[in-house]
Every structure is written in C-alpha cells, then in structure tokens.
Backbone as a printed PyTorch tensor [residue, N CA C, xyz], in Angstrom:
tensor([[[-46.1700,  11.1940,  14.1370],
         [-45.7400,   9.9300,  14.6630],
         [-44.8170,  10.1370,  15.8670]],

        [[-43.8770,  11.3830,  15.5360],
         [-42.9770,  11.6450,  16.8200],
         [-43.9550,  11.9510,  17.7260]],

        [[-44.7050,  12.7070,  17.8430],
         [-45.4070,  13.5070,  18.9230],
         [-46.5650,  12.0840,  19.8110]],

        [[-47.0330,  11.2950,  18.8160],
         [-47.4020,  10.2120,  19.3890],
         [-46.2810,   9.1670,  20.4380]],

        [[-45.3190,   9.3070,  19.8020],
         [-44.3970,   8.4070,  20.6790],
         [-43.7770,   8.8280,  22.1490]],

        [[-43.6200,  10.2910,  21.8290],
         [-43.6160,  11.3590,  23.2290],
         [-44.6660,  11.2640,  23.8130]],

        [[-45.9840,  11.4140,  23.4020],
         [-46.7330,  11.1570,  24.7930],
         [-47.4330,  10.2470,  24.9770]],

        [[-46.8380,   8.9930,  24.3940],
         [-47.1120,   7.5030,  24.9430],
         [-46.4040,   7.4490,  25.6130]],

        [[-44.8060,   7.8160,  25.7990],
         [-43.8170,   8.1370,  26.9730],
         [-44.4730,   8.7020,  28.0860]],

        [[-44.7150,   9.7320,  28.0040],
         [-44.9590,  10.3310,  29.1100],
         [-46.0170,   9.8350,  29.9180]],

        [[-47.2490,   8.9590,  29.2490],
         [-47.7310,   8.2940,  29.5370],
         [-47.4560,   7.0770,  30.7330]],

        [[-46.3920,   6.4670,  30.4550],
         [-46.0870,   5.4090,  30.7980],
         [-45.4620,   5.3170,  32.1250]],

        [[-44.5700,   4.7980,  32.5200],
         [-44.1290,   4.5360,  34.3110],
         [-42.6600,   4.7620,  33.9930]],

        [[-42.0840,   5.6870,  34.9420],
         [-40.6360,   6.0760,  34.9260],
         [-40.1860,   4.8180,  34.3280]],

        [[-39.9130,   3.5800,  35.2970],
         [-39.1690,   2.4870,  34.7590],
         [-39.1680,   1.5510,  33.3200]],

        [[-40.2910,   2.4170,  33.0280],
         [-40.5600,   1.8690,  31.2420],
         [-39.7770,   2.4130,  30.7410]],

        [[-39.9750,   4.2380,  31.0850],
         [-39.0660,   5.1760,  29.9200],
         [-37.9550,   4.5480,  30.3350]],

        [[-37.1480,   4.6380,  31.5170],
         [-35.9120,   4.3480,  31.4900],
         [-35.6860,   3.0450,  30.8270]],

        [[-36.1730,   2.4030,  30.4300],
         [-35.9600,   1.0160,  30.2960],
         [-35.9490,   1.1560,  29.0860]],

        [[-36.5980,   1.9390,  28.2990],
         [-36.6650,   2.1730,  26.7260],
         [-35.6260,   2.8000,  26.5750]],

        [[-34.8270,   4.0270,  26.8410],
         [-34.1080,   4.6970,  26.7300],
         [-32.9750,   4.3010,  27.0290]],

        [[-32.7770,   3.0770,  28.0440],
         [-31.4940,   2.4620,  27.8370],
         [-31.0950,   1.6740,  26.4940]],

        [[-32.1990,   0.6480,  26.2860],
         [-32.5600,  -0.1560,  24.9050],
         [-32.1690,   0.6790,  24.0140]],

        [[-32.7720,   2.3010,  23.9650],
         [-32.1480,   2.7770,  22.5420],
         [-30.5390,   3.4610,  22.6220]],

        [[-29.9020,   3.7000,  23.9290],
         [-28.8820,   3.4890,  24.4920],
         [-27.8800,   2.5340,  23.5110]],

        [[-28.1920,   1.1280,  24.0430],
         [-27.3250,   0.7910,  23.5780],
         [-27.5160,   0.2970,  22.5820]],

        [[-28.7020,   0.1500,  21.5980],
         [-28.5590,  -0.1990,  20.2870],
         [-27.4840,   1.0720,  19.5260]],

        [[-28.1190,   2.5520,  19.7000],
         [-27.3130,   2.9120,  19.3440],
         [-25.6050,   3.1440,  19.1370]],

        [[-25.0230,   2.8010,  20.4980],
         [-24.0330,   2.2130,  20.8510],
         [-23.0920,   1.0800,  19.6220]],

        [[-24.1310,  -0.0270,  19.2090],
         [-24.1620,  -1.2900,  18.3170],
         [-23.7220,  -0.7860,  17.0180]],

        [[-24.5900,   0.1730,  16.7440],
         [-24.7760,   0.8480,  15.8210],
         [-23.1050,   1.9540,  15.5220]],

        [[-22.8990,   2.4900,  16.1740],
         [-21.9390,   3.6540,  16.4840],
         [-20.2100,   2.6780,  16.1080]],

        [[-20.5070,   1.2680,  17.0180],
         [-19.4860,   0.5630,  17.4310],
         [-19.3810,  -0.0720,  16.0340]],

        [[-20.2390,  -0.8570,  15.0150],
         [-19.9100,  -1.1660,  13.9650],
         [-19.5130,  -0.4220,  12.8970]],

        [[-20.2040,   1.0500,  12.7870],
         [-20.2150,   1.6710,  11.6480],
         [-18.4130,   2.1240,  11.7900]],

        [[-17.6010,   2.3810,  13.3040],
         [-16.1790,   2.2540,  13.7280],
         [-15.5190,   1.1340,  13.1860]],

        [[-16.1310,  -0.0070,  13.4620],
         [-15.0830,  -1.0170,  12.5490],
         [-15.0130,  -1.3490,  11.4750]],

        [[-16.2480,  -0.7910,  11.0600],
         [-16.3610,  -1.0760,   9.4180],
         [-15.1550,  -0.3470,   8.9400]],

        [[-15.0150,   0.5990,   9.4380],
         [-14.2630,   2.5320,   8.9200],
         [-12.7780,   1.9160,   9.1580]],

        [[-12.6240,   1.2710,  10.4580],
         [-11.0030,   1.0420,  10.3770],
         [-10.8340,   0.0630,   9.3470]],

        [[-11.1010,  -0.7730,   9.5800],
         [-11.4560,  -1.8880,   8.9720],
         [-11.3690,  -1.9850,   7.3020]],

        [[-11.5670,  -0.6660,   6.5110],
         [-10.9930,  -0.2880,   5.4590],
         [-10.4230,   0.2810,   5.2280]],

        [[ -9.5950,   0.8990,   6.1730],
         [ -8.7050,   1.8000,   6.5020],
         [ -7.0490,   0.6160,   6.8070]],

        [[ -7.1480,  -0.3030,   7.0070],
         [ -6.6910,  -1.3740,   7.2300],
         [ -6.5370,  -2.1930,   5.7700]],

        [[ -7.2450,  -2.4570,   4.8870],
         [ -7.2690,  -2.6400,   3.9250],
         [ -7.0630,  -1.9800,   2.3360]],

        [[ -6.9440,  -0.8410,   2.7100],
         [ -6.3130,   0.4840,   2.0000],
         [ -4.9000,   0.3780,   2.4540]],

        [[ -4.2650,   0.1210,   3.4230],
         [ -3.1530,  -0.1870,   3.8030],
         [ -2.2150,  -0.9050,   3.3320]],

        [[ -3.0550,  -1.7800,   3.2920],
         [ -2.0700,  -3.2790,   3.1270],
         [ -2.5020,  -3.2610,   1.5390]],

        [[ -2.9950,  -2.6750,   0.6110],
         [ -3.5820,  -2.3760,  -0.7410],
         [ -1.9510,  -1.6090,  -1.5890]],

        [[ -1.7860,  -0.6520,  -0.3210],
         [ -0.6880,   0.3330,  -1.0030],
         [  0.3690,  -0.3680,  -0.6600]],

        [[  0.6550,  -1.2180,   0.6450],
         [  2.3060,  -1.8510,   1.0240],
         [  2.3630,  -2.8360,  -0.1210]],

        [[  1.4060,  -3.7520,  -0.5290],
         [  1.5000,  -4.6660,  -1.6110],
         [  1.8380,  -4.1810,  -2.7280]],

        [[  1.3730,  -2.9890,  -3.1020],
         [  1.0110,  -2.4900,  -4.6040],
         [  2.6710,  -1.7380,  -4.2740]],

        [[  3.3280,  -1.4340,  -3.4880],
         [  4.8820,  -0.9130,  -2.8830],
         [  5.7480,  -1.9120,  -3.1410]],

        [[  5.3440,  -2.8640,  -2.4480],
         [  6.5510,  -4.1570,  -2.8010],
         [  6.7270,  -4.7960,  -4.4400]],

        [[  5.0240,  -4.6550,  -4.9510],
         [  5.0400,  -5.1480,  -6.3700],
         [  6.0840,  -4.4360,  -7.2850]],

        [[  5.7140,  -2.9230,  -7.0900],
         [  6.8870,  -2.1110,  -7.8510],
         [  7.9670,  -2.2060,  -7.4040]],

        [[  8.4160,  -2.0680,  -6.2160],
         [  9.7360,  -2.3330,  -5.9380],
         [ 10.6500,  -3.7110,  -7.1040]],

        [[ 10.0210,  -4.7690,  -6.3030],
         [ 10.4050,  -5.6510,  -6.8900],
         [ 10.4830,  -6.1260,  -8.8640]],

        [[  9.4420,  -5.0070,  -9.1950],
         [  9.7390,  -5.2030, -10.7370],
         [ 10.5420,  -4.5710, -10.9420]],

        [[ 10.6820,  -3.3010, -10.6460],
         [ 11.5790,  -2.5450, -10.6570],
         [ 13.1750,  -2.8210, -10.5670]],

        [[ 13.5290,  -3.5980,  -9.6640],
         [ 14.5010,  -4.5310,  -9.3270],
         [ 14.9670,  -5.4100, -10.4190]],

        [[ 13.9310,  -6.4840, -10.9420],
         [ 14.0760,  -7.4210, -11.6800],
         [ 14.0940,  -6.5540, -13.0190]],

        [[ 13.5580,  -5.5140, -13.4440],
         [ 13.4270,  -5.0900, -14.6450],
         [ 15.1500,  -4.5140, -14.6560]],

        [[ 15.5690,  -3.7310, -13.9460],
         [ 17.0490,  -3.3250, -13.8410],
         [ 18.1730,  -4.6220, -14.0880]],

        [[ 17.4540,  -5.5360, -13.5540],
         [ 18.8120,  -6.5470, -13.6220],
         [ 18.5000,  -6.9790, -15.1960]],

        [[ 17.6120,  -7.3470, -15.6130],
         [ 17.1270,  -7.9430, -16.9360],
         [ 17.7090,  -7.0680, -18.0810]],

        [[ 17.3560,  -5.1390, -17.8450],
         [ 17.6460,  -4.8690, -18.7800],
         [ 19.6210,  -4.5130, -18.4860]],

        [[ 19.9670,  -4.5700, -17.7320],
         [ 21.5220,  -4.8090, -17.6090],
         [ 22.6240,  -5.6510, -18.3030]],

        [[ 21.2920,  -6.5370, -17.8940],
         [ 21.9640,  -8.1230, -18.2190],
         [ 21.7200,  -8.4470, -19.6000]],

        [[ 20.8090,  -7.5650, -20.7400],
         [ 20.4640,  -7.2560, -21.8780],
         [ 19.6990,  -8.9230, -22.2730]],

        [[ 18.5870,  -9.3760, -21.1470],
         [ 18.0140, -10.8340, -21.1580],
         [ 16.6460, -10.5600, -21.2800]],

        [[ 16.2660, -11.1310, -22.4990],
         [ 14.6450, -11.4790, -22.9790],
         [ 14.3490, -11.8810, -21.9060]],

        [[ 14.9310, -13.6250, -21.6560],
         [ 14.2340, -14.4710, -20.7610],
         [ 13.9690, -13.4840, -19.0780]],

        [[ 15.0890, -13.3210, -18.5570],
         [ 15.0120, -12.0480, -17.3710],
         [ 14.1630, -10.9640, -17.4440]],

        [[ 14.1840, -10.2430, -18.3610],
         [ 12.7020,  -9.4510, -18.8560],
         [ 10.7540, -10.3980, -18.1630]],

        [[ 11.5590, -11.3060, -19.0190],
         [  9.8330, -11.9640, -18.8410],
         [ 10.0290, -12.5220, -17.7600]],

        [[ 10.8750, -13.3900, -17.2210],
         [ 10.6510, -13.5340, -15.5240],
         [ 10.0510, -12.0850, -14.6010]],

        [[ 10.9500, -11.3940, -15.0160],
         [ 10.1310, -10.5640, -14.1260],
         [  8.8520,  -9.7630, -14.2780]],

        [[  8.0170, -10.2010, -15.7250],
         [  7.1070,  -9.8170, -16.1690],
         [  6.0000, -10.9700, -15.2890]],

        [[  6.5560, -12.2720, -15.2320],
         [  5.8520, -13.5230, -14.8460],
         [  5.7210, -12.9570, -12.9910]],

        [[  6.6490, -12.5990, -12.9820],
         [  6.6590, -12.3920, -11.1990],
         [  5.6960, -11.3260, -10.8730]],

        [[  5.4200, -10.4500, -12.0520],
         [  4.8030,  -9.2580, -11.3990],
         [  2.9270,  -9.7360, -11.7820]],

        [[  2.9700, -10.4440, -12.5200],
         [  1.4320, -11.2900, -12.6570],
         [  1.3490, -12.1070, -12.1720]],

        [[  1.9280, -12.7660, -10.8640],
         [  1.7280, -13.8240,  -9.9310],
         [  0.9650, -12.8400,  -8.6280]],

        [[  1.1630, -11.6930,  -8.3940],
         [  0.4550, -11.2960,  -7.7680],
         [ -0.8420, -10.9000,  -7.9850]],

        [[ -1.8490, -11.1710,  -6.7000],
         [ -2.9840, -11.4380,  -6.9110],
         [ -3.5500,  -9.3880,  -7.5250]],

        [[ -4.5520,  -9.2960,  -8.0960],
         [ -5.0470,  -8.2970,  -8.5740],
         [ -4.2970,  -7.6130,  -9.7000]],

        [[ -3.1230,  -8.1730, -10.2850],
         [ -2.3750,  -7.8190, -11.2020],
         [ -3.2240,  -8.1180, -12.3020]],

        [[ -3.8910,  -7.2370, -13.4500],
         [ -3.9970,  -7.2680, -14.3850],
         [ -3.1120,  -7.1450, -15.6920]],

        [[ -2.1450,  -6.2600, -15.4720],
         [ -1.2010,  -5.7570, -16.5080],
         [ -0.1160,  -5.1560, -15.8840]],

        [[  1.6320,  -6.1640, -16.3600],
         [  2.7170,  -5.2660, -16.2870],
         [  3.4200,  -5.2870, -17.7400]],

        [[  4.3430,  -4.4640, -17.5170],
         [  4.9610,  -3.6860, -18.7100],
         [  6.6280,  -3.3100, -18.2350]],

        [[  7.3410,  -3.3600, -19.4060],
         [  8.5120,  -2.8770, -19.0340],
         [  8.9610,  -2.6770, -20.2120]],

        [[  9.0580,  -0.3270, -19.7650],
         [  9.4990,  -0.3950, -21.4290],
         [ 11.1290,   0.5120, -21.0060]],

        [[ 11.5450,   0.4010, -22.4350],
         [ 12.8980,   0.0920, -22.4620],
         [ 13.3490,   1.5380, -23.4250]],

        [[ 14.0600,   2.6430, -23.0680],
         [ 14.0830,   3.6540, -23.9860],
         [ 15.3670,   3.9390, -23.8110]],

        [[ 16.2440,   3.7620, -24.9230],
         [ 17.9130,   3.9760, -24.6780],
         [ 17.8920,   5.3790, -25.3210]],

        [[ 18.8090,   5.6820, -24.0950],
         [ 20.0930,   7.0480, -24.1590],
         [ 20.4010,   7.4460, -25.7260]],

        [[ 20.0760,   8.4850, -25.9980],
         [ 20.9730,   8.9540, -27.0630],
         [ 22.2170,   9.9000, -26.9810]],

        [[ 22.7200,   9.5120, -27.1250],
         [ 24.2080,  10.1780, -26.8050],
         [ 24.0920,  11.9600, -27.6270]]])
C-alpha cells in the first residue's frame, strides 16, 4: 500500500506533491499541537489535585488541633463536617492517641 502511494506521487505534478505534503504538514502539526495540550492540560490538573488535597489537610489538621485541645466532640465533628464539604472527599478521620507518661 506504501509503495503504491509513492509512486502515485511520483506520478503526479510537483505542485500536487507539494500540496499533499503540506496538508500532511500541518495535520500533523494539529495532531502534535493537541496531543501538547492534552499533556499540559493534565499536568495542570494534577496540580491543582495536590494544592487542594494540601489545603484539605492543612486545614483539618488545624481544626483537629484546636478540637482536640479544646477537648470538644462538637469541634471534632465540625472539623470532620469541613473536611467532607470538599468536593472528592470520601472519608475523614481523626484519631486521637494520648501520651503515656
């Protein structure tokens, strides 16, 4: 099939080939240029995946310290409620293991 398509080329009038060979030019180009934004493009979204999933812990983390300080059920579960308001949160937890002297 290749060898047919080469010498239907060669066949043909300079300004065809060139004219084909630009066409596959810049499709490939199309081609090259999307498969690039696709790539950042989740690369971008892996990003902002980990700064979210950064702030989520931070912030339980935070609220779990003040809760267990403050020795508060209700503060506990606020900040259990805060950390399942974010979107893709399936499951938080906050466990609690005291010091033995």
């Amino acid at each position: 099939m290749l060898h047919s398509l080469l010498q239907r080329l060669r066949t043909t009038t300079f300004r065809r080939q060139l004219s084909v060979l630009v066409t596959v030019g810049v499709l490939a180009l199309a081609v090259l240029s999307s498969l690039a934004m696709s790539w950042q493009s989740s690369r971008d979204i892996e990003a902002n995946r980990r700064q979210q999933g950064q702030r989520l812990a931070d912030s339980l983390a935070r609220q779990s310290r003040l809760a267990l300080l403050s020795d508060s059920a209700d503060n506990v579960n606020d900040a259990l409620r805060g950390g399942l308001a974010f979107p893709d949160v399936a499951q938080v937890e906050v466990r609690y293991r005291m010091a033995v002297p």
